[in-house]
Coordinates of C-alpha atoms in Angstrom, one line a residue:
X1328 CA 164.8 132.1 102.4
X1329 CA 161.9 134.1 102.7
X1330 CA 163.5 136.6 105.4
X1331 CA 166.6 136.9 103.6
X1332 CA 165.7 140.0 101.8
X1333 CA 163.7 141.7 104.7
X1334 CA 167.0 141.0 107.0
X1335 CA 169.1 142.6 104.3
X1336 CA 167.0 145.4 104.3
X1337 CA 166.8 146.3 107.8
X1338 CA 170.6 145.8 108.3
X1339 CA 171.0 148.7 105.7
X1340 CA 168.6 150.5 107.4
X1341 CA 170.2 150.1 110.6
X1342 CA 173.4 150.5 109.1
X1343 CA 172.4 154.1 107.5
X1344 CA 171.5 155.7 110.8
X1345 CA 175.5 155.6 111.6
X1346 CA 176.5 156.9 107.9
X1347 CA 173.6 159.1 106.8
X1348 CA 173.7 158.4 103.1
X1349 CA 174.8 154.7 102.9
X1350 CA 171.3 154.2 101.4
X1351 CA 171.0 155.6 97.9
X1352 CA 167.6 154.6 97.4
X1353 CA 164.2 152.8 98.5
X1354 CA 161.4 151.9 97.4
X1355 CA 160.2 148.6 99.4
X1356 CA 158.0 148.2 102.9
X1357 CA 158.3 150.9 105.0
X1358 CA 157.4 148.4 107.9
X1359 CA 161.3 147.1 107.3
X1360 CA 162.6 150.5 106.6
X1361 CA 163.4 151.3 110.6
X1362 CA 166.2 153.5 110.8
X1363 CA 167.5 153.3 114.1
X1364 CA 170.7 153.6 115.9
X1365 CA 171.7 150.3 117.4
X1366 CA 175.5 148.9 118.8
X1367 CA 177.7 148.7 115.5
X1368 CA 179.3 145.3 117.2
X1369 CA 175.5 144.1 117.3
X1370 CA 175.4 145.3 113.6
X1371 CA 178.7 143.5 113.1
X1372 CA 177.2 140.1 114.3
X1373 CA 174.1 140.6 112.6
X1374 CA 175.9 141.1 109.0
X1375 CA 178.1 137.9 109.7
X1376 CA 175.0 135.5 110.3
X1377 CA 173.1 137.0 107.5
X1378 CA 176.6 136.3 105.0
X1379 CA 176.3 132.8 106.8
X1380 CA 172.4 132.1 105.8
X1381 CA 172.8 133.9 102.3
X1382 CA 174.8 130.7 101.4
X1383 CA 171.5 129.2 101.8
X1384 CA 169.8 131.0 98.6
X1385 CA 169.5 128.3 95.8
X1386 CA 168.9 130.5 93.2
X1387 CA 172.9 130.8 91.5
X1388 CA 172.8 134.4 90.6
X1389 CA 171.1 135.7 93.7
X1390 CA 172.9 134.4 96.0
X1391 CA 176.1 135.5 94.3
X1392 CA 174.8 139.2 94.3
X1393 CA 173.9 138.7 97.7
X1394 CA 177.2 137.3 99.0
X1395 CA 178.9 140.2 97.8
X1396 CA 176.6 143.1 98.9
X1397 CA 176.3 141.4 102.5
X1398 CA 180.3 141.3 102.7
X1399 CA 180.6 145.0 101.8
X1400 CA 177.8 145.6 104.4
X1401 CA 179.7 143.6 107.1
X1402 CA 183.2 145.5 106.1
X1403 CA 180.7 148.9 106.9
X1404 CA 179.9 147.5 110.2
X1405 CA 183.6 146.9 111.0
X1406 CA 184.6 150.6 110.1
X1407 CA 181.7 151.6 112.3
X1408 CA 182.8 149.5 114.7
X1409 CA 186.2 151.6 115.1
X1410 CA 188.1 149.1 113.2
X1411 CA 191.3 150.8 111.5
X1412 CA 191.4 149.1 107.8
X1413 CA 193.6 150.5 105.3
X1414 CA 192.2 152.3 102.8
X1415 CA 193.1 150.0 100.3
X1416 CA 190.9 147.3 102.1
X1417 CA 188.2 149.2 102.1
X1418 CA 188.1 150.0 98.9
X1419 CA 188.1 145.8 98.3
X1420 CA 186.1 145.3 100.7
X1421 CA 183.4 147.8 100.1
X1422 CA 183.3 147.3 96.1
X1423 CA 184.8 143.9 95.3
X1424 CA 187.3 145.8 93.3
X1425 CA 191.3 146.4 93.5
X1426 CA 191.7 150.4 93.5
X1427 CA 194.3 151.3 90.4
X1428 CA 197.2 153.8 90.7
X1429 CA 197.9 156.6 87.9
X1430 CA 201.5 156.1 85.7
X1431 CA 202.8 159.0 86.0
X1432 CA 204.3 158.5 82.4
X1433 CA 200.9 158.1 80.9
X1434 CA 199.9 161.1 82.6
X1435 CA 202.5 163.2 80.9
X1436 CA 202.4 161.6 77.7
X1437 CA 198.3 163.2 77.9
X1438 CA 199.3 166.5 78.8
X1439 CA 201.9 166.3 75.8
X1440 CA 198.6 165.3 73.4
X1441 CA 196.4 167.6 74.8
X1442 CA 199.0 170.9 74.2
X1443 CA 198.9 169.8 70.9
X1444 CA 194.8 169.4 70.9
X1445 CA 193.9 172.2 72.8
X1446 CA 193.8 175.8 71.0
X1447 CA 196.0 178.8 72.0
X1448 CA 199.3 179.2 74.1
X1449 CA 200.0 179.2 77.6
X1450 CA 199.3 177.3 80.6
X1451 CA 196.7 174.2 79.3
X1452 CA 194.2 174.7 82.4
X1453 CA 193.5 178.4 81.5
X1454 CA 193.3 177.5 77.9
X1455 CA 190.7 174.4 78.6
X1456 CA 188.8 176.9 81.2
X1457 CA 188.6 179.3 78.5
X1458 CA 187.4 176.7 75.9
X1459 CA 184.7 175.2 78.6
X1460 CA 183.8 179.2 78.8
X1461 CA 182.4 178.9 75.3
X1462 CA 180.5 176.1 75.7
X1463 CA 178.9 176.5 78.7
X1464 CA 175.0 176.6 78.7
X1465 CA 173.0 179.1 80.9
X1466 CA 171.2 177.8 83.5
X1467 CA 168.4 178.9 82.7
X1468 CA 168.3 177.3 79.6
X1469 CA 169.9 173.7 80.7
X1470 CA 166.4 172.2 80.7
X1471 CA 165.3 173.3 77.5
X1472 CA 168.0 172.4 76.2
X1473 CA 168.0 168.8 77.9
X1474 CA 164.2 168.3 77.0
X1475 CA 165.2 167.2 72.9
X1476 CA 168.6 165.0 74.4
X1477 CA 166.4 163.1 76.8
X1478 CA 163.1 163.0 74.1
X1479 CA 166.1 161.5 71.6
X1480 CA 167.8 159.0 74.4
X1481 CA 164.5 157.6 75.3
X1482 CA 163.3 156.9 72.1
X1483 CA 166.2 154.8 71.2
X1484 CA 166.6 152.8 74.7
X1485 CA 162.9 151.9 74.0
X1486 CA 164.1 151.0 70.7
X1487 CA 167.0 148.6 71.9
X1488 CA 166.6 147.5 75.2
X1489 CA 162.9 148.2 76.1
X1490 CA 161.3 150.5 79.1
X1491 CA 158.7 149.2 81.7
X1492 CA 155.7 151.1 81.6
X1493 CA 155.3 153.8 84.4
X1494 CA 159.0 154.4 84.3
X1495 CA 159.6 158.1 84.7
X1496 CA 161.8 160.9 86.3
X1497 CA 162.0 164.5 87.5
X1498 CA 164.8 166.9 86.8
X1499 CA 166.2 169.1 89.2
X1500 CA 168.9 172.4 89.2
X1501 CA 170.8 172.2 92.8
X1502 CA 173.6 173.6 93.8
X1503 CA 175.9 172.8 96.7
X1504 CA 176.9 169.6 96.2
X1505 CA 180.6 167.4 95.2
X1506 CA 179.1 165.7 92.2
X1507 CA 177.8 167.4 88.7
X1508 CA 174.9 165.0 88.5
X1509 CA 173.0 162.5 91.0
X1510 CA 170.2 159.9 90.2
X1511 CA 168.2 159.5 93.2
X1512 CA 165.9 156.4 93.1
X1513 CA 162.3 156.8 94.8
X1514 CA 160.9 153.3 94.4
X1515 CA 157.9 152.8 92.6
X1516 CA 159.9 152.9 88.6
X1517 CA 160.6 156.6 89.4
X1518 CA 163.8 158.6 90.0
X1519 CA 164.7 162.1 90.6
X1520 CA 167.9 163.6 88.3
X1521 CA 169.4 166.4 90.5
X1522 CA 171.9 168.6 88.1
X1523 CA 174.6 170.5 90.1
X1524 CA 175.3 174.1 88.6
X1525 CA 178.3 175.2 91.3
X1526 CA 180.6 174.7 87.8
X1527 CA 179.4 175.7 84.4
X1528 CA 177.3 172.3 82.3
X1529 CA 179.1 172.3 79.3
X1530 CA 176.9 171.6 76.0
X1531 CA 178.7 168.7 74.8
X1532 CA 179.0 166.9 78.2
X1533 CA 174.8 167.1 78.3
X1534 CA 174.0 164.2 76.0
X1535 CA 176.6 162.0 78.2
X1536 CA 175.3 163.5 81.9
X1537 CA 172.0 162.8 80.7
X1538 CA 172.2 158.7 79.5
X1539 CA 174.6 158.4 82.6
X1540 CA 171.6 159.2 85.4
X1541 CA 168.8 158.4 82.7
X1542 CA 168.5 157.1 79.5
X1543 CA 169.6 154.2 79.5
X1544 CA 172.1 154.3 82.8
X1545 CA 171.0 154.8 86.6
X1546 CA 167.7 156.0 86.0
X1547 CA 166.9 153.2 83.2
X1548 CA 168.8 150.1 85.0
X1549 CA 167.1 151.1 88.4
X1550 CA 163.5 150.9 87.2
X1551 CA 164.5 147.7 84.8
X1552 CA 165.7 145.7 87.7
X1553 CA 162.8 146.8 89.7
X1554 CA 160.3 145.9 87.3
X1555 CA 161.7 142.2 86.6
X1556 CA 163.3 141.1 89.8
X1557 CA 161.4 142.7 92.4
X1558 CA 158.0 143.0 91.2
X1559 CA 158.2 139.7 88.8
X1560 CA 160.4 137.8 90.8
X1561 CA 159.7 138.7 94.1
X1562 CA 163.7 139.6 95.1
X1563 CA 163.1 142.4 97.0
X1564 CA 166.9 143.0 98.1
X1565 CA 166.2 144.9 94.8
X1566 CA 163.9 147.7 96.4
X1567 CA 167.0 149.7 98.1
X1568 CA 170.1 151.1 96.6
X1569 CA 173.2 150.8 98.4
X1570 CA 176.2 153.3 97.7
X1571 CA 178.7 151.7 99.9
X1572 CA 178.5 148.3 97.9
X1573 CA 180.0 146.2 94.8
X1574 CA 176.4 147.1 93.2
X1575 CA 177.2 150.6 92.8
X1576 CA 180.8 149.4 90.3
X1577 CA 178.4 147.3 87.9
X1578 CA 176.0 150.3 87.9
X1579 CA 178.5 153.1 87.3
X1580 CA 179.9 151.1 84.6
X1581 CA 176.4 151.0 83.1
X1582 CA 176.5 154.8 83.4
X1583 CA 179.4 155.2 82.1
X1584 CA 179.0 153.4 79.1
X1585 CA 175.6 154.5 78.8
X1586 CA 176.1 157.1 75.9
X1587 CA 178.1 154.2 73.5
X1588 CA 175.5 151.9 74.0
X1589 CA 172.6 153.6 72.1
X1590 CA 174.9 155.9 70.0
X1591 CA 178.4 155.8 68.0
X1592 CA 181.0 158.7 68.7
X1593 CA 180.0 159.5 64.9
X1594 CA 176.5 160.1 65.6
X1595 CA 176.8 162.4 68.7
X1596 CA 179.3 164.6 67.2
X1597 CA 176.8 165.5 64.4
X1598 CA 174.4 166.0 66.5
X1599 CA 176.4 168.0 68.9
X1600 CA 177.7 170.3 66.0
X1601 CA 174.1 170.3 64.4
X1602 CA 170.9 170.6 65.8
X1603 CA 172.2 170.9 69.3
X1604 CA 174.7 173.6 68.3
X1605 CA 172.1 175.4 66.7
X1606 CA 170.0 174.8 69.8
X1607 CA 172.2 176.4 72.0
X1608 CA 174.0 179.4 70.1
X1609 CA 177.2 177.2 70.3
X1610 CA 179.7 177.3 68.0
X1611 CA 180.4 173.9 66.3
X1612 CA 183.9 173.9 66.2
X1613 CA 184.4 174.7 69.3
X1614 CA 182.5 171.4 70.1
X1615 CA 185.1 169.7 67.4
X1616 CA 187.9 170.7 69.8
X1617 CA 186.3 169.9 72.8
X1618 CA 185.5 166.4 71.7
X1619 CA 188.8 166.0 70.3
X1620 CA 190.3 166.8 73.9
X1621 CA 187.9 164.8 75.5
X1622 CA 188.8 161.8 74.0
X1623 CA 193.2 162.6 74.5
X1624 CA 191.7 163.3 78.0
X1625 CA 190.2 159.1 78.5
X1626 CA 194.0 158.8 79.6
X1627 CA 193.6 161.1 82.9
X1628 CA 190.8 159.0 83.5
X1629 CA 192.6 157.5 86.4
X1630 CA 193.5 160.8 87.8
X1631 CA 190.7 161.1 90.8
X1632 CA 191.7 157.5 91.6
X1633 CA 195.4 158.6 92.1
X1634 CA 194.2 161.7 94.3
X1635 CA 192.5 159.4 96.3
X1636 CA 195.3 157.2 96.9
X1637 CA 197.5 160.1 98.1
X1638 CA 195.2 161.3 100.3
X1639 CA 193.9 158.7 101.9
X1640 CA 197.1 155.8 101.4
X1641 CA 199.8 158.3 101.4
X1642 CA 198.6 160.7 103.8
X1643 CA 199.3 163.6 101.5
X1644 CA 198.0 166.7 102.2
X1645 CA 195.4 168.4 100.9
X1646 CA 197.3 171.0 99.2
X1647 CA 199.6 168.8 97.8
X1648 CA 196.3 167.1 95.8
X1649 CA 194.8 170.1 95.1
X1650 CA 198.1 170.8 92.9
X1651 CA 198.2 167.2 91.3
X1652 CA 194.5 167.7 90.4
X1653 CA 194.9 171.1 88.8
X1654 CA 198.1 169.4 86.8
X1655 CA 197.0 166.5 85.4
X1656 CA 193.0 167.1 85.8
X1657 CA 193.7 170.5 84.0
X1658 CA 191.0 171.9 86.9
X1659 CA 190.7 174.9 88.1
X1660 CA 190.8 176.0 91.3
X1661 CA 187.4 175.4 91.8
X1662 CA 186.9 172.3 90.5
X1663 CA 189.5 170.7 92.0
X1664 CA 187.9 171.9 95.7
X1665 CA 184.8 169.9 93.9
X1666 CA 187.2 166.9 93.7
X1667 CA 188.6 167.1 96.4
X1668 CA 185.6 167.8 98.5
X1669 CA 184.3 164.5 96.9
X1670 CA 187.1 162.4 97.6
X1671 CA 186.9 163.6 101.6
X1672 CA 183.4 163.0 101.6
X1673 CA 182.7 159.6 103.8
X1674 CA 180.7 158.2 101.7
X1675 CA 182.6 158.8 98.2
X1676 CA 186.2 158.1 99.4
X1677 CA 186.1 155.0 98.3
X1678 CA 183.6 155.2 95.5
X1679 CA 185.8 156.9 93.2
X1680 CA 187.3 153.6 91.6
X1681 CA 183.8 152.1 90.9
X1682 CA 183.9 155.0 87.7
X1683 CA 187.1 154.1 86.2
X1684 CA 187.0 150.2 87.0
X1685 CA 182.8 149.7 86.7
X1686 CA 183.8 151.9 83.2
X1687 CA 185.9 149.5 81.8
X1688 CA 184.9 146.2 83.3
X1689 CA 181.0 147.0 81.5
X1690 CA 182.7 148.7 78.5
X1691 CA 184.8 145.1 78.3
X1692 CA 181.6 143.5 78.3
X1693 CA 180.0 145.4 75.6
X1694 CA 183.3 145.2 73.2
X1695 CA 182.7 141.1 73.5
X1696 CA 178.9 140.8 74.1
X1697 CA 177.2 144.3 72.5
X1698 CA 173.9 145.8 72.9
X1699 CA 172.9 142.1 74.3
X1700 CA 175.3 142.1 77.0
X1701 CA 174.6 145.6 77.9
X1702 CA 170.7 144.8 78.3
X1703 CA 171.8 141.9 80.6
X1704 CA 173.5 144.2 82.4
X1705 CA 170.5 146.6 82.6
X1706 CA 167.8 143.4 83.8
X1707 CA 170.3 140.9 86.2
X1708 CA 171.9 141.0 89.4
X1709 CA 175.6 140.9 88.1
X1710 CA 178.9 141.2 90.6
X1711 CA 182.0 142.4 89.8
X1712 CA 183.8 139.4 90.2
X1713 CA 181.8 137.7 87.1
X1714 CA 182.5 140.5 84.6
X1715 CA 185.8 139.9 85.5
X1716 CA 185.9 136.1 85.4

């Protein structure tokens, strides 16, 4: 079993040089990192015989991690291959996960709460877009302001779950880009945060951007795993990041429940409209509003999925989900271009389920199991398919 993981990582690698991006992160040998174009039915063959011999791998939990990454990576070599698969399948096949549509009903029923949440009269995206307006933080001051969320995130994932020593990350203002914020592993317990400011960072969406890519999500679950199953255990399947696999739902999820699992709803609204209200200049009831929205708004959640569905299942066009996503994502025009530009992109398309589903599948598992099964979730290979079971 020794070759398993240097075979795994060369497929990605080989894999990546026909969808540049496929590879999130790596941090293992460069001698197996060799990124080269090579015949995707060759590539097809390879990923086959490697899901053959990863049946092999006696230890239970590896080999279950392994099975399913492997399958995702041979369902990339058949789309590379020419293969037509519906995009439904591909979804499946790529994350282990079914992709959800929106009830329409539930939608509305959202929209109804939120008129009644929101402050004002009139259309309910120019009245949001005008709420956002007030709590938006410059850009130049989105650092400073980060520095005390991070400083107070950190202290209480070392707290509760632990950090391995040497862990650390950089924080970067980009622009350009589909998502608002990107964790970018570099190997070695290190990541890079990249913060897109194309659309305004809102104050009280900084606590939860910042545990989602570090403290304790991406950023924290990345170096954990690196520290006790490739450098302690010697898995080094571990060292590289895959964004087109069932890896990436179990570590969204993490993201996404990142915030709840070091702080109650309680505790960040005080702090929102306290010291980081006076922090910023914000005024804390419009934070009170905003939060009050945001949680009405948990019932849209679904809403991306949905526009991803009629784009790519329904063959709808694009200005026909440009107008769903300025209804019921209350977007503006620009960001539902954003959403829509990251529900085109290749290597998104289907990633857009592993928020909502990863979301509730790890929030599931911290409603039965708590902080204990969240820190599992931070230190073991886990699959969909068992926080489902």
């Amino acid at each position: 079993m020794s070759d398993i993981a240097e075979r795994y990582v060369r497929l990605a690698h080989a894999i990546d040089a026909h969808s540049e991006g496929f590879i999130d992160g790596y941090g293992g040998p460069q001698d197996w990192a060799v990124r080269e174009r090579r015949d995707p039915q060759a590539l097809r063959d390879e990923a086959q015989a490697l899901l053959g011999d990863v049946a092999g791998v006696p230890e239970p939990e590896r080999h279950a991690w392994l099975e399913v990454q492997v399958r995702a990576m041979h369902t990339m070599t058949r789309l590379l291959s020419g293969e037509a698969i519906p995009y439904a399948d591909e979804v499946r096949g790529l994350y282990d996960i079914e992709p959800r549509r929106a009830d329409l009903g539930t939608l509305d029923a959202a929209l109804a709460e939120l008129d009644a949440t929101l402050p004002g009269s009139g259309p309910l995206p120019a009245r949001e877009e005008a709420l956002r307006a007030r709590l938006a933080v410059p850009r130049g001051e989105i650092l400073r302001v980060a520095q005390p969320i991070l400083a107070e995130l950190r202290a209480r994932v070392t707290e509760r779950f632990g950090l391995p020593g040497g862990e650390d990350f950089s924080i970067e203002l980009v622009t350009d880009k589909p998502w608002s914020g990107y964790n970018w592993p570099l190997g070695n317990l290190r990541s890079r945060i990249d913060i897109n400011t194309d659309l305004p960072v809102l104050l009280p969406a900084l606590p939860d951007l910042m545990a989602h890519e570090g403290y304790p999500g991406h950023h924290t679950e990345h170096a954990t795993k690196e520290a006790r199953l490739v450098r302690e255990r010697g898995w080094h399947e571990h060292s590289i990041q895959l964004i087109n696999a069932p890896e990436c739902v179990v570590s969204e999820g993490i993201a996404v429940n990142a915030l709840r699992a070091v702080m109650t709803r309680e505790e960040l609204e005080a702090w929102l409209t306290g010291d980081l209200a006076a922090l910023s200049g914000v005024d804390p009831e419009d934070i009170r509003t905003f939060l009050a929205a945001s949680h009405v708004k948990k019932a849209l959640g679904g809403v991306s999925g949905e526009a991803a569905m009629r784009l790519h299942a329904d063959g709808a066009p694009e200005a026909e989900v440009l107008d769903f996503l300025r209804t019921y994502a209350l977007a503006s025009d620009a960001r539902a271009a954003q959403s829509l530009r990251f529900i085109q992109n290749p290597n998104f398309r289907a990633y857009i389920f592993t928020y909502s589903v990863g979301g509730d599948l790890v929030g599931a598992e911290l409603d039965r199991g708590g902080v204990d099964a969240y820190a599992r979730l931070l230190r073991e290979p886990v699959t969909p398919g068992q926080l489902r079971a």
